[in-house]
Amino acid sequence: MVCTANDLLGWTDFPKGLRVLLLDEDSSSAAELRLKLEEMNYIVSMFCDEDEALTAISDKPESFHVAIVEVSTRNSHGRFKFLEVATDLPTIMTSNTQCLTTMMKCITLGAVEFLLKPLSDDKLRNIWQHVVHKAFNAGGKDLSESLKPVKESMVSMLRLQLENGEPMSGISVKEEHETAVEENKEEHDKYPAPPTPQLEQGVRLVDDGDCQDQINCLTEKEGGDQDGEYKSVDTTCENLDAETTVWEIPPQISEEAVIKDEDESLDGCKSESNVSSRLENKDGPSDSGGDAANLNKASGVRNSCGNKANRKKMKVDWTPELHKKFVQAVDKLGVDQAIPSRILELMKVDGLTRHNVASHLQKYRMQRRHILPKEVERRWPHPRDPSQRSYHPHKPVMAFPPYHSNPTLPAAQVYPAWGPPRSYASGVQMWGPAFYPPWQPTESWHWKPYPGMHADAWGCPVMPPAAISRTISVFPSSKYIGNANGFNNAYATHSSYTMPPSSVDLQPADEVIDKVVKEAINKRWLPLPIGLKPPSTDSVLTELSRQGISTIPPHLI
DNA sequence: ATTTGAATAT
DNA sequence: CATATTCAAA
């Protein structure tokens, strides 16, 4: 397979070496085509029937970047099948006959273009555009293996160019011609369109669209720390030139108008750039996450707004995928170690800054602090006098770990923290109320209260939920959290008898408690007990009903 | 000098 | 709102 991230770097003269699958029954025209393509430095694999071709594709999906498929009235059926199966491969249909119906069908089935034979050299030469287009517009998920590298290389190229302020050797990409698929990005997000589902990408940096400040352009030098991180997007006027330059001249396509839009800084122009990363990170210690960045621009075909997408700071769009990465990073680090810089590091998402992460982390923590106590309230509702600050003796004083995973839970169930993956399009908050926090792999949750103290000394390691509810403490209320004295006091006072009898001997010394409490206070989002097995949703429900709470708003489950 | 987390701004 | 930016503190 040619296509690894490394190969990209080697792919200096981009279209060259692109692998073309040629499916054509007419052997003579096929041979001719092949010749031409090869002259253009494409690597051609010829097939005469679609089954062969499909087999080749399924055997080695990464062997082809683009397909050119001839269709005639006779073989159209098979060709349609090809289109249906080879969805990952940008496929150009060619035909001797112009049949609107056939064309329509091909396009509907995902063909990227329908060309009438004979194919012009120009058309042929430029087939690479479809590869790039697909690489940039397909969500990371369904991006075929062969396209990922392309995408990556494009991104790195673009980045480099922007950073250097000058075009890189060899490759340049022009996108103007691309149809403005992005135009209705919002719509796509909400109602993913069948043909080219714009699935969520990693980081979506959204331009705020106010290009009105020319001045800014000149003065934007602002010194400053964070600017470095935005280097690639914060451009000055001269960079702008460079930018426009960047987008011109793909190998021989000089003529197609490059949008030289001087600078129509205007209103309403929106464009965005997109950085996405692979999200194949599976659970577990596999942090193999290499990641690619994808830069997705709104092709500015329309009107004045050119593609100067990335000039101001972009807003990071925390897509579920991105958030998932975030959570995985946090999980991996363990809540107590989850600080922006490390998270950022773990996420390895290009274009994301520490600030972005910090901001997100802030929200994340707030969620945790709010959601959890609520759950607690539900489990031990204040019967009366909510103003009463005292905690029930029966009420738990210690929170069960907001994180902490039940190792037996499949990773998939680990979601709830910030909610199950909802349709990003739905616009629903991804971390809406969830019944349970993202229990994470136990080993990743490091609670180190005190160096010599074994975590397990605390509380009851694994107990049925009912038992836990009787023995483990929990924050009485959110109001209470943050009251250091109160908490400290409460904890010290009640911990002893909220402990299971069996643990009595293991009571930590007061000073140890102090330490723990201190840390707990300092990092209130940290879960307290250790080694506790989180109750399953079912058992919680059971427990709830046992306590006479039978009605749970559906959205909480 | 950096980084963090919270507060505040957009 | 969700993110970004600012700010005080570590």
XYZ file of C-alpha atoms (C1' of nucleotides) in Angstrom:
577
model
C 0.000 0.000 0.000
C 1.357 3.244 -1.049
C -0.673 5.248 1.206
C 0.613 5.828 4.605
C 1.022 9.108 6.266
C 4.645 8.937 5.484
C 4.084 8.421 1.868
C 2.353 11.672 1.831
C 5.364 13.544 2.645
C 7.061 11.844 -0.158
C 4.246 12.760 -2.400
C 5.820 15.944 -3.399
C 4.431 16.184 -6.846
C 0.979 15.338 -5.915
C -1.006 14.149 -8.827
C 1.883 12.120 -9.942
C 1.574 8.576 -8.860
C -2.119 8.770 -8.307
C -3.601 5.395 -8.911
C -6.320 5.224 -11.408
C -8.645 2.370 -11.865
C -9.739 2.186 -15.434
C -12.802 0.208 -16.268
C -13.601 0.132 -19.912
C -14.863 -2.526 -22.179
C -13.608 -1.027 -25.307
C -10.097 -2.282 -25.208
C -8.760 0.024 -27.802
C -10.031 3.181 -26.279
C -9.026 1.867 -22.931
C -5.507 1.292 -24.057
C -5.344 4.735 -25.466
C -6.669 6.186 -22.308
C -4.213 4.295 -20.299
C -1.407 5.595 -22.355
C -2.460 9.131 -21.878
C -2.917 8.709 -18.197
C 0.424 7.158 -17.836
C 1.991 9.992 -19.698
C 0.461 12.167 -17.103
C 2.196 10.161 -14.493
C -0.813 8.406 -13.245
C -0.617 4.780 -12.405
C -3.259 2.899 -14.236
C -4.888 -0.403 -13.530
C -7.152 -1.602 -16.263
C -10.208 -3.727 -15.949
C -12.746 -4.934 -18.393
C -15.489 -5.911 -16.128
C -16.736 -4.455 -12.982
C -16.567 -7.600 -10.968
C -12.892 -7.820 -11.488
C -12.527 -4.227 -10.645
C -14.615 -4.514 -7.554
C -12.673 -7.484 -6.415
C -9.483 -5.570 -6.845
C -10.902 -2.727 -4.889
C -12.068 -4.829 -2.055
C -8.824 -6.688 -1.947
C -6.749 -3.601 -1.916
C -8.838 -0.590 -1.328
C -5.841 1.576 -0.925
C -4.579 0.748 -4.342
C -6.819 3.178 -6.088
C -7.409 6.805 -5.667
C -9.807 7.437 -8.439
C -11.703 5.442 -11.005
C -12.611 6.137 -14.569
C -15.455 3.968 -15.614
C -16.918 3.706 -19.006
C -20.625 3.212 -19.213
C -22.810 2.310 -22.126
C -26.420 1.442 -22.449
C -25.399 -2.142 -22.549
C -23.302 -2.342 -19.468
C -24.947 0.310 -17.430
C -26.422 -2.097 -14.984
C -23.091 -3.404 -13.936
C -21.653 0.048 -13.839
C -24.326 1.195 -11.514
C -23.498 -1.657 -9.326
C -19.924 -0.582 -9.406
C -20.892 2.858 -8.300
C -22.957 1.496 -5.535
C -20.229 -0.664 -4.238
C -17.214 1.480 -4.751
C -18.508 4.397 -2.829
C -15.189 5.301 -1.400
C -13.590 5.747 -4.711
C -14.150 8.972 -6.553
C -15.481 7.670 -9.787
C -15.630 9.434 -13.073
C -18.034 8.013 -15.566
C -17.329 8.196 -19.209
C -19.472 7.341 -22.132
C -19.805 7.630 -25.834
C -23.412 8.345 -25.589
C -25.012 11.160 -23.838
C -28.010 9.888 -22.060
C -29.394 12.167 -19.507
C -30.976 9.387 -17.581
C -27.791 7.461 -17.393
C -25.859 10.511 -16.411
C -28.358 11.286 -13.787
C -28.245 7.859 -12.403
C -24.494 7.785 -12.315
C -24.286 11.040 -10.515
C -27.011 10.022 -8.167
C -25.120 6.913 -7.366
C -22.134 8.921 -6.453
C -20.143 9.385 -9.579
C -18.151 12.527 -9.285
C -18.386 13.466 -12.903
C -19.754 12.295 -16.156
C -17.600 12.869 -19.167
C -18.419 12.341 -22.758
C -15.866 10.588 -24.817
C -13.475 11.335 -26.163
C -11.914 12.640 -23.057
C -9.915 15.733 -23.407
C -6.439 15.702 -22.107
C -7.277 18.445 -19.774
C -10.109 16.599 -18.246
C -7.984 13.597 -17.908
C -5.132 15.406 -16.417
C -7.304 16.951 -13.835
C -8.964 13.940 -12.485
C -6.864 14.312 -9.417
C -9.165 17.086 -8.370
C -11.782 14.607 -7.511
C -9.410 12.828 -5.279
C -8.622 15.947 -3.411
C -12.189 16.952 -3.301
C -13.248 13.701 -1.858
C -10.408 13.644 0.552
C -11.450 16.986 1.854
C -15.104 16.553 1.878
C -15.587 13.131 3.176
C -15.810 12.746 6.862
C -12.866 11.117 8.453
C -14.885 8.098 9.162
C -15.917 7.050 5.793
C -12.868 8.273 4.133
C -11.401 5.446 2.260
C -7.979 4.318 3.136
C -6.551 5.448 -0.077
C -7.820 8.918 0.375
C -6.605 9.587 3.838
C -3.063 10.108 2.799
C -4.145 12.433 0.123
C -6.060 14.445 2.546
C -3.240 14.496 4.961
C -0.749 15.558 2.464
C -2.991 18.283 1.256
C -3.452 19.536 4.686
C 0.130 19.537 5.572
C 0.933 21.240 2.366
C -1.588 23.892 2.904
C -0.492 24.446 6.385
C 3.050 24.694 5.441
C 2.282 27.100 2.762
C 0.319 29.289 4.996
C 2.967 29.272 7.585
C 5.731 30.010 5.224
C 3.722 32.516 3.457
C 4.824 31.021 0.259
C 3.803 28.204 -1.938
C 5.560 25.010 -1.593
C 7.460 23.504 -4.359
C 5.613 21.425 -6.736
C 2.209 21.219 -5.377
C -0.358 23.754 -5.335
C -3.946 23.234 -5.090
C -6.674 25.165 -6.574
C -10.080 24.659 -5.317
C -12.046 27.401 -6.782
C -13.617 25.223 -9.309
C -15.044 22.987 -6.793
C -18.624 23.362 -6.328
C -19.734 25.009 -3.272
C -20.680 21.965 -1.488
C -19.873 23.635 1.688
C -22.292 26.349 1.155
C -24.936 24.724 3.098
C -22.717 23.266 5.588
C -25.141 23.955 8.273
C -27.798 22.177 6.450
C -25.540 19.312 5.908
C -24.842 19.079 9.482
C -28.407 19.082 10.326
C -29.577 16.921 7.586
C -26.689 14.992 6.289
C -27.162 14.744 2.625
C -27.080 11.306 1.198
C -24.676 11.828 -1.639
C -21.833 13.401 0.215
C -22.567 13.139 3.812
C -20.548 15.756 5.455
C -19.805 13.888 8.495
C -18.298 15.542 11.351
C -14.750 16.332 11.055
C -12.389 16.747 13.824
C -11.802 20.275 14.699
C -13.837 22.574 12.757
C -12.429 25.956 12.874
C -15.071 28.362 12.025
C -14.370 31.783 10.871
C -16.468 34.302 12.509
C -16.894 35.834 9.222
C -16.233 39.388 9.968
C -13.762 40.317 7.410
C -14.451 43.912 7.870
C -11.260 44.907 9.390
C -8.764 45.797 6.851
C -6.943 47.613 9.447
C -6.735 44.586 11.402
C -4.962 43.086 8.598
C -2.147 45.468 9.013
C -2.073 45.856 12.685
C -2.861 42.412 13.653
C 0.672 41.941 14.662
C -0.357 41.810 18.205
C 2.434 40.391 20.059
C 1.462 37.841 22.306
C 1.619 34.402 23.320
C -1.327 32.840 21.800
C -0.702 34.285 18.467
C 1.961 31.833 17.838
C -0.508 29.102 17.996
C -2.637 30.727 15.460
C 0.156 31.543 13.259
C -1.316 29.724 10.435
C -4.545 31.506 10.522
C -3.595 34.889 11.610
C -2.277 36.372 8.511
C -1.165 39.718 7.509
C -1.784 41.381 4.243
C 1.280 40.132 2.655
C 0.396 36.731 3.688
C -2.813 37.250 1.987
C -1.034 37.543 -1.227
C 0.800 34.474 -0.474
C -2.425 32.889 0.322
C -3.942 33.611 -2.956
C -0.862 32.405 -4.569
C -1.112 29.255 -2.744
C -4.279 28.370 -4.333
C -3.245 28.689 -7.864
C -1.639 26.683 -10.516
C -2.065 23.097 -10.144
C 0.130 21.563 -12.657
C -1.358 22.570 -15.835
C -4.446 24.301 -15.050
C -3.285 27.753 -15.078
C -6.097 29.120 -17.029
C -9.004 28.385 -14.862
C -9.552 31.582 -13.155
C -7.986 31.773 -9.848
C -10.054 33.900 -7.738
C -7.822 36.800 -7.288
C -10.278 38.528 -5.196
C -8.271 41.355 -4.003
C -9.963 41.768 -0.838
C -13.487 42.059 -0.703
C -13.714 42.228 2.864
C -17.289 42.046 3.169
C -19.964 41.139 5.234
C -21.809 38.056 5.201
C -18.947 36.209 3.839
C -18.471 33.114 5.590
C -15.932 30.605 5.026
C -14.438 28.118 7.158
C -11.552 26.002 7.478
C -11.572 22.717 8.894
C -9.063 20.734 10.630
C -9.932 17.284 11.359
C -8.212 14.463 12.812
C -8.565 10.836 12.651
C -10.689 9.491 15.209
C -9.894 5.914 15.145
C -8.678 5.908 18.614
C -10.109 2.933 20.196
C -10.491 2.546 23.797
C -7.783 1.154 25.816
C -4.222 2.177 25.976
C -3.973 2.328 22.282
C -3.023 5.826 21.813
C -1.685 5.027 18.490
C -3.494 7.980 17.303
C -1.620 9.402 14.570
C -3.763 12.027 13.327
C -4.313 13.828 10.275
C -5.463 17.211 9.856
C -7.883 18.188 7.351
C -8.402 21.554 6.121
C -11.711 22.119 4.671
C -12.500 25.239 2.984
C -15.672 26.506 1.772
C -15.065 26.784 -1.819
C -15.718 30.295 -2.508
C -17.126 29.981 -5.897
C -19.880 32.315 -5.219
C -19.650 35.964 -5.126
C -17.161 38.131 -3.603
C -16.153 36.236 -0.672
C -13.115 34.522 -1.612
C -11.454 31.889 0.277
C -9.499 33.896 2.622
C -10.976 31.688 5.078
C -8.356 31.548 7.588
C -7.580 34.961 8.549
C -9.022 35.568 11.891
C -9.129 33.293 14.699
C -11.273 30.435 14.177
C -13.725 29.013 16.486
C -13.294 25.445 17.364
C -16.312 23.402 16.842
C -16.364 20.655 19.364
C -17.880 17.948 17.368
C -18.724 14.712 19.045
C -15.706 13.182 17.491
C -13.481 15.853 18.748
C -15.065 15.731 22.095
C -14.576 12.039 22.175
C -10.931 12.550 21.650
C -10.956 15.019 24.388
C -12.652 12.656 26.736
C -10.340 9.886 25.813
C -7.439 12.098 26.574
C -8.879 13.098 29.869
C -9.612 9.537 30.673
C -6.187 8.467 29.813
C -4.636 11.100 31.909
C -6.851 10.547 34.795
C -8.909 13.385 35.945
C -6.357 14.653 38.291
C -3.788 14.937 35.601
C -5.999 16.263 32.997
C -4.668 19.668 32.386
C -4.995 21.482 29.143
C -1.496 21.053 27.906
C -1.477 17.341 28.435
C -4.854 16.869 27.015
C -3.848 18.801 24.018
C -0.844 16.633 23.680
C -2.830 13.485 23.882
C -5.441 14.614 21.534
C -2.932 15.372 18.929
C -5.316 17.328 16.924
C -3.776 19.690 14.588
C -4.824 23.234 14.920
C -6.188 22.867 18.348
C -4.655 25.072 20.958
C -4.215 24.823 24.594
C -6.667 27.588 25.007
C -9.263 25.705 23.149
C -8.734 22.740 25.315
C -8.694 24.781 28.455
C -11.921 26.345 27.572
C -13.462 23.074 26.780
C -12.102 21.548 29.891
C -13.693 24.265 31.865
C -17.007 23.446 30.485
C -16.386 19.792 30.918
C -15.666 20.189 34.553
C -18.626 22.339 35.084
C -20.772 19.723 33.539
C -19.419 17.192 35.856
C -19.958 19.262 38.843
C -23.471 19.997 37.957
C -24.627 16.764 36.599
C -23.261 14.584 39.263
C -24.645 16.328 42.266
C -27.944 16.263 40.553
C -27.771 12.576 40.194
C -26.912 12.413 43.784
C -29.885 14.486 44.667
C -32.016 12.106 42.831
C -30.686 9.253 44.746
C -30.984 10.964 48.057
C -33.459 13.644 47.573
C -33.884 16.304 50.140
C -37.271 15.555 51.496
C -37.800 18.918 53.010
C -36.137 22.080 53.926
C -33.707 22.386 51.170
C -32.170 25.325 52.899
C -30.957 23.104 55.574
C -27.344 22.681 55.049
C -26.799 19.818 57.354
C -26.342 16.539 55.756
C -28.289 13.606 56.535
C -26.507 11.014 58.451
C -28.055 8.671 56.012
C -26.966 10.678 53.172
C -23.688 9.941 51.742
C -21.046 12.479 52.224
C -18.657 11.320 49.666
C -19.200 11.325 46.008
C -18.711 8.276 44.047
C -16.222 8.833 41.405
C -17.599 10.807 38.605
C -15.251 8.930 36.446
C -13.933 5.614 37.124
C -14.941 2.906 34.955
C -16.380 -0.330 35.561
C -13.874 -2.457 33.829
C -16.554 -4.811 32.888
C -18.418 -2.249 30.973
C -17.776 -2.230 27.345
C -16.144 0.861 26.103
C -19.226 1.770 24.264
C -21.038 2.273 27.455
C -18.412 4.524 28.658
C -19.984 7.298 26.799
C -22.611 8.685 29.004
C -20.314 11.145 30.493
C -21.086 13.672 27.988
C -23.871 11.834 26.626
C -24.010 9.219 24.044
C -22.975 10.254 20.658
C -25.894 12.069 19.362
C -26.343 13.202 15.972
C -24.179 16.162 15.739
C -26.687 17.572 13.411
C -29.373 17.409 15.941
C -27.854 20.308 17.681
C -28.514 18.725 20.971
C -25.849 19.213 23.491
C -23.637 16.311 23.455
C -23.275 16.261 27.119
C -26.759 16.671 28.095
C -27.850 15.107 31.263
C -26.573 11.665 31.378
C -27.341 9.259 34.004
C -23.869 8.153 34.421
C -20.576 9.697 33.996
C -17.985 8.240 31.752
C -16.629 5.569 33.807
C -13.250 5.166 32.550
C -10.800 2.366 32.628
C -9.841 1.814 36.173
C -6.195 1.937 35.667
C -6.379 5.296 34.161
C -7.990 6.753 37.135
C -5.316 7.513 39.566
C -6.416 8.551 42.863
C -3.413 9.020 44.933
C -4.568 10.443 48.141
C -1.442 9.789 49.934
C 1.693 8.002 49.082
C 1.591 5.107 51.380
C -2.038 4.697 51.554
C -3.674 2.182 49.506
C -6.592 3.447 47.712
C -8.576 0.427 48.495
C -8.456 1.315 52.104
C -11.279 3.621 51.339
C -14.761 2.514 51.271
C -15.979 -0.633 49.871
C -14.369 -1.810 46.783
C -16.977 -3.544 44.884
C -20.445 -3.629 46.169
C -23.874 -3.846 44.857
C -25.369 -0.460 44.370
C -27.741 -0.853 47.196
C -24.922 -1.496 49.556
C -23.052 1.405 48.229
C -25.906 3.673 48.717
C -25.954 2.821 52.327
C -22.321 3.079 52.981
C -20.744 5.423 50.617
C -20.991 9.049 51.015
C -21.787 11.571 48.529
C -21.939 15.282 48.337
C -25.198 16.288 49.826
C -25.787 19.064 47.456
C -24.094 21.189 44.964
C -24.559 24.108 47.225
C -22.478 22.358 49.672
C -19.669 21.672 47.406
C -17.157 24.347 47.682
C -17.715 24.945 51.282
C -14.394 23.777 52.377
C -14.936 23.878 56.032
C -18.212 22.256 55.859
C -17.009 19.618 53.663
C -13.979 18.936 55.614
C -15.970 18.747 58.687
C -18.616 16.590 57.265
C -16.186 14.257 55.866
C -14.192 13.907 58.984
C -17.222 13.550 61.082
C -19.102 11.036 59.182
C -16.599 9.114 57.296
C -15.922 6.802 60.118
C -19.370 5.518 60.464
C -20.205 5.574 56.887
C -17.426 3.168 56.391
C -18.261 -0.406 56.094
C -17.380 -2.227 59.208
C -14.826 -4.262 57.463
C -12.882 -1.191 56.632
C -12.650 0.132 60.075
C -9.213 -1.167 60.650
C -8.045 0.499 57.574
C -9.083 3.910 58.651
C -6.493 6.327 57.591
C -4.926 8.532 60.126
C -6.351 11.940 60.620
C -3.508 13.594 58.897
C -4.020 11.368 55.974
C -7.602 12.344 55.910
C -6.600 15.909 56.034
C -4.412 15.453 53.087
C -7.033 13.730 51.141
C -9.610 16.211 52.060
C -7.367 19.002 51.154
C -6.778 17.592 47.790
C -10.390 16.854 47.407
C -11.182 20.398 48.165
C -8.614 21.735 45.862
C -9.809 19.637 43.058
C -13.408 19.301 43.655
C -14.144 17.798 40.369
C -12.172 14.830 41.397
C -14.064 11.827 42.367
C -13.455 10.817 45.843
C -13.611 7.183 46.627
C -11.506 4.706 44.994
C -12.038 1.237 43.857
C -15.725 1.630 43.816
C -17.624 -0.084 41.229
C -20.108 2.140 39.586
C -23.622 0.897 39.732
C -25.233 0.010 36.539
C -28.037 2.078 35.275
C -30.364 -0.727 35.938
C -29.366 -1.114 39.479
C -29.685 2.568 40.000
C -33.136 2.495 38.627
C -33.905 -0.362 40.876
C -32.559 1.510 43.789
C -34.552 4.534 42.881
C -37.736 2.655 42.747
C -36.843 0.971 45.964
C -36.788 4.383 47.465
C -40.104 5.156 46.018
C -38.893 7.122 43.095
C -40.423 5.561 40.151
C -40.750 8.331 37.729
C -37.634 9.313 36.025
C -37.792 11.803 33.257
C -36.959 9.880 30.167
C -34.340 12.294 29.089
C -32.293 11.463 32.087
C -31.851 7.924 31.249
C 7.997 33.196 31.878
C 4.270 29.706 31.574
C 0.412 27.526 32.619
C -3.862 27.030 34.955
C -8.625 27.689 36.190
C -12.107 30.965 36.754
C -14.320 35.029 35.191
C -15.873 37.509 31.723
C -16.647 38.763 26.880
C -18.433 37.733 22.353
C -25.568 29.121 24.292
C -20.659 27.541 23.201
C -16.217 29.258 22.739
C -12.906 32.722 23.177
C -10.449 35.923 25.729
C -8.893 37.939 29.778
C -7.112 37.814 34.279
C -5.134 36.567 38.745
C -2.693 33.230 40.747
C 0.487 29.428 41.026
